[in-house]
mmCIF file of C-alpha atoms in Angstrom:
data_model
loop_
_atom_site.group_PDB
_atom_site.id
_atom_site.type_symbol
_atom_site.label_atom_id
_atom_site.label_comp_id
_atom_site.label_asym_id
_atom_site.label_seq_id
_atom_site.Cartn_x
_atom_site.Cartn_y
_atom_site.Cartn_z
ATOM 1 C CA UNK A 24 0.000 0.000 0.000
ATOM 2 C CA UNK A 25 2.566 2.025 0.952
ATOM 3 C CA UNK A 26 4.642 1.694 -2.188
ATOM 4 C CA UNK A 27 0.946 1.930 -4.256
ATOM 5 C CA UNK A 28 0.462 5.668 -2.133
ATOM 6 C CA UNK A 29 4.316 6.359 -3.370
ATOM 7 C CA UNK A 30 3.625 5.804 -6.845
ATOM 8 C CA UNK A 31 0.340 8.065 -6.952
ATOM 9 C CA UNK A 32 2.348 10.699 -5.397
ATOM 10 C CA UNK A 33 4.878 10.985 -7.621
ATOM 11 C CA UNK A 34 2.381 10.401 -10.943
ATOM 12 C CA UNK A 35 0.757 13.236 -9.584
ATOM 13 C CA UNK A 36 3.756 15.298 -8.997
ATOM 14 C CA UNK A 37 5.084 14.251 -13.226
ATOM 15 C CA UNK A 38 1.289 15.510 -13.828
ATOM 16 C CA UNK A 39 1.720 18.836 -12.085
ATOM 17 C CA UNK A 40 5.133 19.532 -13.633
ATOM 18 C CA UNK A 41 4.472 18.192 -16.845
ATOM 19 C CA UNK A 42 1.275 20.425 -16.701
ATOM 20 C CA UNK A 43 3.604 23.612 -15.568
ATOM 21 C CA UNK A 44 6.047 23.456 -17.989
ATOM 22 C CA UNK A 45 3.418 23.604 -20.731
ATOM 23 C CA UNK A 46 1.335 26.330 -19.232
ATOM 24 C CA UNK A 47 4.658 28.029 -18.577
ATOM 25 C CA UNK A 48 5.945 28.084 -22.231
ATOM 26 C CA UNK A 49 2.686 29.601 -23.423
ATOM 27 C CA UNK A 50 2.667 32.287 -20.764
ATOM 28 C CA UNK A 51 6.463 33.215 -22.138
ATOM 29 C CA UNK A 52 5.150 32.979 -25.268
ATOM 30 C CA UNK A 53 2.292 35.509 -24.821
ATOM 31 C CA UNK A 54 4.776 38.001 -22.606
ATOM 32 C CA UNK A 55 7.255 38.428 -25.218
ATOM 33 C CA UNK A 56 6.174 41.291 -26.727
ATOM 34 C CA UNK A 57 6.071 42.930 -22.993
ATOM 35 C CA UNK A 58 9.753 41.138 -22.061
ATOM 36 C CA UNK A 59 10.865 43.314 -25.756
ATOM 37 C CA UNK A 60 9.367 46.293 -24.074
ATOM 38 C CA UNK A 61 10.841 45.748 -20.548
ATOM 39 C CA UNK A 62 14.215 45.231 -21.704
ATOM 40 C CA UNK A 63 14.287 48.707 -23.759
ATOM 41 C CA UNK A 64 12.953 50.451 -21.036
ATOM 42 C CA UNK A 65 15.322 49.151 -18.494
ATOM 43 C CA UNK A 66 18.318 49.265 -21.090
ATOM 44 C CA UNK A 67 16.869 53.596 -21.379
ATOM 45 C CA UNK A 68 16.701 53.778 -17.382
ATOM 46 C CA UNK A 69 20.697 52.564 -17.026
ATOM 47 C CA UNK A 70 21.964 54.465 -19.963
ATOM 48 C CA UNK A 71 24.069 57.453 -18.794
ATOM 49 C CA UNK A 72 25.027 56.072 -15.589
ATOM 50 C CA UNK A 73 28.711 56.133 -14.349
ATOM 51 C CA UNK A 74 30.604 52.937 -16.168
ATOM 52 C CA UNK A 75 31.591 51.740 -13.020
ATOM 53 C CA UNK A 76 28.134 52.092 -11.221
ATOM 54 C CA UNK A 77 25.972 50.271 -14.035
ATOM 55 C CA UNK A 78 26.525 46.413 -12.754
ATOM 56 C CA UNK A 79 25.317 47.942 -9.081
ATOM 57 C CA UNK A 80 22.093 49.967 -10.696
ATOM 58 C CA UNK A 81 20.937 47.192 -12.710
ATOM 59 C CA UNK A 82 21.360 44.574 -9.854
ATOM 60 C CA UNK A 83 19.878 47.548 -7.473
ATOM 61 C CA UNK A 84 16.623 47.389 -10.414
ATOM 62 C CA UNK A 85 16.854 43.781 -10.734
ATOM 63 C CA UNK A 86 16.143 43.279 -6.304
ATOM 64 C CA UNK A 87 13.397 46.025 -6.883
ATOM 65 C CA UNK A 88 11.876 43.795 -9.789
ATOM 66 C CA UNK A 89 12.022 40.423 -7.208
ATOM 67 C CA UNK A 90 10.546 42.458 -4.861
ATOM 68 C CA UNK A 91 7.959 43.869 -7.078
ATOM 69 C CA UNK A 92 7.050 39.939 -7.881
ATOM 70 C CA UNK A 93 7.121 38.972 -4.281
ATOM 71 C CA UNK A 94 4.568 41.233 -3.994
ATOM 72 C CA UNK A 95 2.275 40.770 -7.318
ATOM 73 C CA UNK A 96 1.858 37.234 -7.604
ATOM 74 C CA UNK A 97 0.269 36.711 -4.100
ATOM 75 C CA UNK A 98 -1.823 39.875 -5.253
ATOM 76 C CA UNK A 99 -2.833 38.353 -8.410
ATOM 77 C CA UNK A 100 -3.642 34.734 -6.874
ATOM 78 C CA UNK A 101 -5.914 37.159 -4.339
ATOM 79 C CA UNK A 102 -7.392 38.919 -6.977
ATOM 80 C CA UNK A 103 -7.803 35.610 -9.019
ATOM 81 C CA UNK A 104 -9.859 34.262 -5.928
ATOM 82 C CA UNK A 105 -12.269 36.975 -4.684
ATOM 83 C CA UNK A 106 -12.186 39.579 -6.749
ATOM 84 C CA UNK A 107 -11.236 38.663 -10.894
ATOM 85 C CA UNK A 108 -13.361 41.695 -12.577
ATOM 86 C CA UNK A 109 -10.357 44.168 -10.748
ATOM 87 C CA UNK A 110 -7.511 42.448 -12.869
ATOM 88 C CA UNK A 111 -8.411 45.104 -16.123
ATOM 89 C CA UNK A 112 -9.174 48.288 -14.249
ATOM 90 C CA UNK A 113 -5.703 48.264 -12.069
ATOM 91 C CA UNK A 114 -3.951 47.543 -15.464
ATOM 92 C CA UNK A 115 -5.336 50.014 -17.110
ATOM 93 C CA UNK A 116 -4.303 52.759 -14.224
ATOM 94 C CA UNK A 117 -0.811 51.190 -14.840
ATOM 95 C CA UNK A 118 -0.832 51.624 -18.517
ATOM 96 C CA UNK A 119 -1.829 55.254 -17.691
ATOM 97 C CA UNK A 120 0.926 55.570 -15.959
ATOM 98 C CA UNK A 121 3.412 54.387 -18.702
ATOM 99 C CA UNK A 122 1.921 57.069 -20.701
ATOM 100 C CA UNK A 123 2.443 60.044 -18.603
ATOM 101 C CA UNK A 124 5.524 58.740 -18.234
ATOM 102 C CA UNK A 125 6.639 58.970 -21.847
ATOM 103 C CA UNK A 126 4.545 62.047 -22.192
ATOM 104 C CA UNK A 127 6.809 63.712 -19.457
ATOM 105 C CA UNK A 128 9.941 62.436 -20.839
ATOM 106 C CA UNK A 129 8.656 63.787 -24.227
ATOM 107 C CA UNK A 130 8.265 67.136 -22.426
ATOM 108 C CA UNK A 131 11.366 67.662 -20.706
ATOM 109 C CA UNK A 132 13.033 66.225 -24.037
ATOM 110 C CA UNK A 133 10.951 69.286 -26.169
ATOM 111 C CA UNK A 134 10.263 72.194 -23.676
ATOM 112 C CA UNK A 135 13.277 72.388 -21.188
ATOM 113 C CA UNK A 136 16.080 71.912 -23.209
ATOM 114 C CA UNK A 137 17.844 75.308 -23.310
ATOM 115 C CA UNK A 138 21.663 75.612 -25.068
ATOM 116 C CA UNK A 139 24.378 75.134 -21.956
ATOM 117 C CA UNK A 140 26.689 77.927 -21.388
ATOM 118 C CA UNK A 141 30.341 77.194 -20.291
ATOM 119 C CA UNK A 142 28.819 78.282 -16.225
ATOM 120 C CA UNK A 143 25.982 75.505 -17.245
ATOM 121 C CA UNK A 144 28.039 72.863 -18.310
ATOM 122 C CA UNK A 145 31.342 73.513 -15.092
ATOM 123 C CA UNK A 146 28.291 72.899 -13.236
ATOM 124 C CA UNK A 147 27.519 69.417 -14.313
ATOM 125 C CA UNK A 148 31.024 68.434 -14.010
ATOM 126 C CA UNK A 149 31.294 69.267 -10.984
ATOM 127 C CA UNK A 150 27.751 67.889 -9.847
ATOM 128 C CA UNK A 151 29.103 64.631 -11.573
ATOM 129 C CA UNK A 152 32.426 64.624 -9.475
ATOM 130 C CA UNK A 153 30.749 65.181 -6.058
ATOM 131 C CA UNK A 154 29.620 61.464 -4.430
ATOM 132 C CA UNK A 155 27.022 62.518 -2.692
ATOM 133 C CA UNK A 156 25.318 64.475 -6.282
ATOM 134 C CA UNK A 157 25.877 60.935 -8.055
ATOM 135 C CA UNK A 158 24.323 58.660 -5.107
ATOM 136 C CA UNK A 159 21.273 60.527 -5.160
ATOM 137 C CA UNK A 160 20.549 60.841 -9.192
ATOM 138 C CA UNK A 161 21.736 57.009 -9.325
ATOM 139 C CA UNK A 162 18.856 56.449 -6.578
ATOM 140 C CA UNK A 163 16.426 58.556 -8.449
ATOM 141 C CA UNK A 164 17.235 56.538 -11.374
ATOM 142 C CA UNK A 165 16.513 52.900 -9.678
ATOM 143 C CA UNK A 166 13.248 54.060 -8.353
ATOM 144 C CA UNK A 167 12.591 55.117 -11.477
ATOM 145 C CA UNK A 168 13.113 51.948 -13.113
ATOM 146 C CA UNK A 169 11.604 50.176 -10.459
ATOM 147 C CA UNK A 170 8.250 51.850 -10.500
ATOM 148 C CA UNK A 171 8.211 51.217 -13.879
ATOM 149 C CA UNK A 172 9.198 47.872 -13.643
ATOM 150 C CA UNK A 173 5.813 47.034 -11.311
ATOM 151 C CA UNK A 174 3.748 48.306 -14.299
ATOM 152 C CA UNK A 175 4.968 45.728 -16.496
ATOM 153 C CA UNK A 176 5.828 43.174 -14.220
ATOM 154 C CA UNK A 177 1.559 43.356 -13.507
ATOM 155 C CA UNK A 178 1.006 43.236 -17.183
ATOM 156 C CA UNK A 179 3.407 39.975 -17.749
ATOM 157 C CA UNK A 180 1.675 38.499 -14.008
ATOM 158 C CA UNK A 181 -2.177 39.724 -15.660
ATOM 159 C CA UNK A 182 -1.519 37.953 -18.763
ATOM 160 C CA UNK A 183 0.017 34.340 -17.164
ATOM 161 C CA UNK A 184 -3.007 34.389 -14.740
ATOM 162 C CA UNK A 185 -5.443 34.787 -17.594
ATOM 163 C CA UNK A 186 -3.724 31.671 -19.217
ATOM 164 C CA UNK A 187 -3.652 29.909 -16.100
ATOM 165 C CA UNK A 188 -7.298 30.981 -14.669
ATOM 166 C CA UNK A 189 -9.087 27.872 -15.145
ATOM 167 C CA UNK A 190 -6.259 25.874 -13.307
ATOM 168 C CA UNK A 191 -5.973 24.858 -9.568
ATOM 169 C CA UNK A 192 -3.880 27.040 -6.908
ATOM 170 C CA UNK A 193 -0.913 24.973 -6.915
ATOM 171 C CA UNK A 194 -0.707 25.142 -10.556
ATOM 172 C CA UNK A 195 -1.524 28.689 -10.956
ATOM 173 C CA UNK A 196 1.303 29.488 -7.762
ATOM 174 C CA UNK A 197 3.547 27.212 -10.132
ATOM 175 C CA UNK A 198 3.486 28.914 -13.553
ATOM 176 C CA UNK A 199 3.470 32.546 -12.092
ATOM 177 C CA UNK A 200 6.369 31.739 -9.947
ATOM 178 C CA UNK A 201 8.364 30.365 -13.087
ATOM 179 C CA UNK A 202 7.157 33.204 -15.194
ATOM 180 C CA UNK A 203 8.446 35.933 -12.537
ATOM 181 C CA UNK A 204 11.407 34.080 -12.080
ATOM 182 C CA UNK A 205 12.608 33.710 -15.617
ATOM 183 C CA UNK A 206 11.844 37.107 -16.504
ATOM 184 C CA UNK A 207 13.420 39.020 -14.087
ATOM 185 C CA UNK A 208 16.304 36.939 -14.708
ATOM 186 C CA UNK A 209 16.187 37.250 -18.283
ATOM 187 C CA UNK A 210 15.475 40.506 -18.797
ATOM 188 C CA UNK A 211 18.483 41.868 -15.690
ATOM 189 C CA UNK A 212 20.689 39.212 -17.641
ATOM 190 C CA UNK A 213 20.651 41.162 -20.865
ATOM 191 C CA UNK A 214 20.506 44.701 -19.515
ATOM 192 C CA UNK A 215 23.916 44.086 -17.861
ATOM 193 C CA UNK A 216 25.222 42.385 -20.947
ATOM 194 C CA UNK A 217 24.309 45.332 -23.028
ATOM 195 C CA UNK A 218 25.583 48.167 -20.396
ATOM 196 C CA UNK A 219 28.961 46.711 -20.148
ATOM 197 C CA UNK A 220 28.793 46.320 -24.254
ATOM 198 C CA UNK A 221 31.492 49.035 -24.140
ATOM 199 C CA UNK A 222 33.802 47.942 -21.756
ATOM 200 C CA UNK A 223 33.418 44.109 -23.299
ATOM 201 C CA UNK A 224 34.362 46.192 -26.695
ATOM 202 C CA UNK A 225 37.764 48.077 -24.834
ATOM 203 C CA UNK A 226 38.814 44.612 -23.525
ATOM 204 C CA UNK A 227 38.819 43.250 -26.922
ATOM 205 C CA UNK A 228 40.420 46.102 -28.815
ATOM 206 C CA UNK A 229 43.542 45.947 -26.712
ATOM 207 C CA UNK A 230 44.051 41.927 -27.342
ATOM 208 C CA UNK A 231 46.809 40.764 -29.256
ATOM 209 C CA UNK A 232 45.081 39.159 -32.054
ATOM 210 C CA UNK A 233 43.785 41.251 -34.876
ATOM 211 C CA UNK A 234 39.768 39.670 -35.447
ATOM 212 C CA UNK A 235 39.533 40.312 -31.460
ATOM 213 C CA UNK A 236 40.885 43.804 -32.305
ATOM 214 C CA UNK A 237 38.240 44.283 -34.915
ATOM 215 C CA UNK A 238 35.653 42.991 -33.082
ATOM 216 C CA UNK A 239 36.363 45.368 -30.154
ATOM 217 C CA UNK A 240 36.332 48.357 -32.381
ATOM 218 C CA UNK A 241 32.709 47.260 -34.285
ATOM 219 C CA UNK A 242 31.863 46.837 -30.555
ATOM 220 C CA UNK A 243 32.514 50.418 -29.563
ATOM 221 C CA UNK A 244 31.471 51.835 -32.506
ATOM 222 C CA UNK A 245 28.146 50.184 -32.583
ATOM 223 C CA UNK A 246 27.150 50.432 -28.653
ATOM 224 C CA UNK A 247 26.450 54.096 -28.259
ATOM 225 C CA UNK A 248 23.990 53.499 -31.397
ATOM 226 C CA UNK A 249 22.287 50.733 -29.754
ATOM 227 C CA UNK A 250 21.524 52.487 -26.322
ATOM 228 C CA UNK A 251 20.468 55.594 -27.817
ATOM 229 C CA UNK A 252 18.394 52.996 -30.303
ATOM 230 C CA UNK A 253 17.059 51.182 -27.037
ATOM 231 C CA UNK A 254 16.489 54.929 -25.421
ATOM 232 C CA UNK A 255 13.522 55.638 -28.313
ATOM 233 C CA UNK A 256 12.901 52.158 -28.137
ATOM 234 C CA UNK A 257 11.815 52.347 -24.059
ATOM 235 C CA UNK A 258 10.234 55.686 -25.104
ATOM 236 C CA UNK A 259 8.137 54.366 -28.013
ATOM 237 C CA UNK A 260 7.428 50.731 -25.478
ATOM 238 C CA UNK A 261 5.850 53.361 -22.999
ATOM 239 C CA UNK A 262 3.045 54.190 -25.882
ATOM 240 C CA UNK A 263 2.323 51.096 -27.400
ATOM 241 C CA UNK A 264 2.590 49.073 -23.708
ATOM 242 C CA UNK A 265 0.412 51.522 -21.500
ATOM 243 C CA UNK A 266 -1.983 52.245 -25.030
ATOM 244 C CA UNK A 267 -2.047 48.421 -25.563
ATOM 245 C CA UNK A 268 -3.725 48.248 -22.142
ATOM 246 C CA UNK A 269 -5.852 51.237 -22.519
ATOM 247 C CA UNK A 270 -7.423 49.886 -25.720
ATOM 248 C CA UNK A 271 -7.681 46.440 -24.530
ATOM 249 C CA UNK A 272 -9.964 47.836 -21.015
ATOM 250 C CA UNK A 273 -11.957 49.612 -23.549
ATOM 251 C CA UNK A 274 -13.872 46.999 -26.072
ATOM 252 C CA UNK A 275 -15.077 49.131 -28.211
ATOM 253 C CA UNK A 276 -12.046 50.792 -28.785
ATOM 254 C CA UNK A 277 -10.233 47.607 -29.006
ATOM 255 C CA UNK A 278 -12.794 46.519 -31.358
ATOM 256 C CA UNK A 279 -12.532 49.617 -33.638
ATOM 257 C CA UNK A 280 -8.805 48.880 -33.901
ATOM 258 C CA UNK A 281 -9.198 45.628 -35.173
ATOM 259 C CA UNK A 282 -12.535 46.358 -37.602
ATOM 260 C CA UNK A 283 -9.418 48.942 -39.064
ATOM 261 C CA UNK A 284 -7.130 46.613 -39.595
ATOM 262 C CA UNK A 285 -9.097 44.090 -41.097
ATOM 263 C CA UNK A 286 -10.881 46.485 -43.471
ATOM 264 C CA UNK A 287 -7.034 47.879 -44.734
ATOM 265 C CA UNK A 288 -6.023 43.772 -44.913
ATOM 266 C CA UNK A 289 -8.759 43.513 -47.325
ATOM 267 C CA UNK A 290 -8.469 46.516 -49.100
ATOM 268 C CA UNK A 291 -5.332 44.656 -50.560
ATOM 269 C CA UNK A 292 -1.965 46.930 -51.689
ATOM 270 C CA UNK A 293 -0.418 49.049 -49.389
ATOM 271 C CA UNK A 294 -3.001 48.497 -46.501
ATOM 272 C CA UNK A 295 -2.338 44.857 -46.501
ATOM 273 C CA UNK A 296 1.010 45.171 -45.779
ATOM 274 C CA UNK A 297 0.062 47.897 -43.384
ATOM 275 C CA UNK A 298 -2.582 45.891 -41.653
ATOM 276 C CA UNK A 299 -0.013 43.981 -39.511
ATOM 277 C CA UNK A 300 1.573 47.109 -38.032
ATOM 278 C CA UNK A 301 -1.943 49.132 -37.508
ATOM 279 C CA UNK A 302 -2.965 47.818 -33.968
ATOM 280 C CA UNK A 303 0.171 48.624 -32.983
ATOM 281 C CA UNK A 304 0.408 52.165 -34.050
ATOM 282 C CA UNK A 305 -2.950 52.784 -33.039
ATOM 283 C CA UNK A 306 -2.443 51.725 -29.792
ATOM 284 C CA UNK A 307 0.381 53.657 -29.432
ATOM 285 C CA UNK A 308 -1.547 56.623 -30.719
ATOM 286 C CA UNK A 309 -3.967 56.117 -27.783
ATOM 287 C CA UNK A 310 -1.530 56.290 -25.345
ATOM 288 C CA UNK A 311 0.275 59.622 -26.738
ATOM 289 C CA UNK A 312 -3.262 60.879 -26.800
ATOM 290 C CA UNK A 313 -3.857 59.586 -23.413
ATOM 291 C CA UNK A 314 -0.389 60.223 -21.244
ATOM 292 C CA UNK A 315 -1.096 63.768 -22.838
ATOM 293 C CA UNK A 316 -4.286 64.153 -20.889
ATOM 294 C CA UNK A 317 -2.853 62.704 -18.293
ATOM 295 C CA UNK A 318 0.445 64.730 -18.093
ATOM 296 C CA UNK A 319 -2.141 68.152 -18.626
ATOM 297 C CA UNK A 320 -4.597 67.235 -15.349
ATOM 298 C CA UNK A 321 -0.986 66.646 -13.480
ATOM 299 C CA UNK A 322 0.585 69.617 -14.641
ATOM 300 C CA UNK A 323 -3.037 71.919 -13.970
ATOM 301 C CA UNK A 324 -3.858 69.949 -10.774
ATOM 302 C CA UNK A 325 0.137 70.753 -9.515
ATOM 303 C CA UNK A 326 -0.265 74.830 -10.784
ATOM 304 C CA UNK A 327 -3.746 75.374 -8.874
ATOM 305 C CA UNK A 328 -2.318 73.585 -5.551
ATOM 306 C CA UNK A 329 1.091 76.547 -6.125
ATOM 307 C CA UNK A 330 -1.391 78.937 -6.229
ATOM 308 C CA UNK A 331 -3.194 77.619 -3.159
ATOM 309 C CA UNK A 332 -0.239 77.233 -1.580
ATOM 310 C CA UNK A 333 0.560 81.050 -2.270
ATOM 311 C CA UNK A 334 -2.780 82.142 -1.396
#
């Protein structure tokens, strides 16, 4: 009996994992697109920083993004059990938040940029030089990165739970655990890599052997073109993440959207090559249009409480 009871145990363990590993490949599947977005935007969030201080900001980012899981997949297995309709409208106050976020980068990028003067730009230096100046923009930048972080991180945990709704707790526990595990991992693995592209590229153009020379030199010469490519990237990811989720809470937006693209994918020509591309642009559309709002009742709500506060 004993060795019968064994037997079941472990069948039923095989089941479980067997089951896991399946659900889990079609959750990574599904969260790709947001694991493309996630890595621009954290790639964008280290750029700039001190070459010696970006291993210790993106393992700084990477802790805040374990924590951040710690935290949403007991949330999500909560809100799985008692309360399910909340999953879409606390993703779609995230994906608001991606927007104004972009919209406020696109801001400061358009209206405070002012030409330095030699005063303006001693200044920076010596901000740079001073520790204490450095330690506090590097923290800025990490909670920074991981606020936004937790928006995403919910939108990868949203998505796995709706593929692993119907399933039992231990299962659902299971395939979020693996999901949060291997993206985190993942996407903090290749954000190092690609910070320390440069210094990977020195080591190799001072070797010895002339292809390692080359290589070190393509290296260098292609790495400050790839963060400032992964810089409009985490930008543009900001749009067409937090507009994805906007138009996806809103069915008859979301509906619209696709009734476009279908309509240009049968028009034939141009459209149906566009057709792939238009869901995407649209949703990033929506969440210009809506980070813009956004970034307006901030920016109005902030001048009226001055002018209270002067009153």
């Amino acid at each position: 009996m004993a060795a019968g009871s064994l037997l079941t145990l472990l069948d039923d363990i095989a089941s479980i994992l067997d089951d896991v590993s399946i659900l889990s490949k079609k959750a990574a599947a599904k969260t790709a697109g947001v694991l493309g977005d996630d890595l621009a935007l954290n790639a964008q969030q280290v750029s700039g920083v001190v070459s010696r201080r970006e291993l210790p900001v993106v393992w700084a980012v990477a802790k805040g993004s374990f924590v951040n899981k710690l935290i949403l997949v007991p949330i999500a297995l909560l809100i799985s059990r008692f309360a399910p309709w909340a999953v879409t409208p606390l993703l779609m106050i995230g994906g608001l938040y991606l927007c104004f976020e972009g919209c406020e980068k696109l801001a400061h990028l358009f209206f405070h940029r002012h030409p330095k003067t030699p005063e303006d730009a001693a200044k920076e230096i010596a901000e740079l030089a001073a520790a204490p100046a450095e330690a506090e923009s590097e923290a800025d930048r990490v909670k920074g990165a991981v606020r936004t972080d937790f928006v995403l991180s919910a939108e990868i945990i949203a998505i796995t739970l709706g593929i692993v709704a119907g399933q039992d707790f231990a299962r659902q526990l299971a395939v979020l655990s693996v999901i949060a595990m291997v993206m985190t991992v993942g996407v903090y693995g290749l954000v190092a890599g690609i910070v320390k592209l440069d210094d990977a590229g020195l080591y190799l153009s001072e070797r010895p052997n002339a292809f390692l020379r080359s290589l070190g030199r393509a290296i260098l010469w292609v790495a400050p073109y790839l963060m400032k490519t992964l810089s409009i990237a985490g930008t543009a990811a900001m749009f067409l993440v937090g507009g994805g989720i906007i138009t996806h809470g809103i069915p008859d937006l979301h509906h619209a959207i696709e009734h476009a693209a279908e309509s240009l994918a049968h028009g034939g020509g141009v459209g149906a090559l566009l057709a792939p591309v238009v869901p995407t642009l649209l949703d990033g559309l929506c969440g210009l249009v809506a980070g813009t709002v956004v970034l307006l009742l901030f920016l109005g709500v902030k001048k009226l409480r001055g002018q209270t506060r002067h009153a």
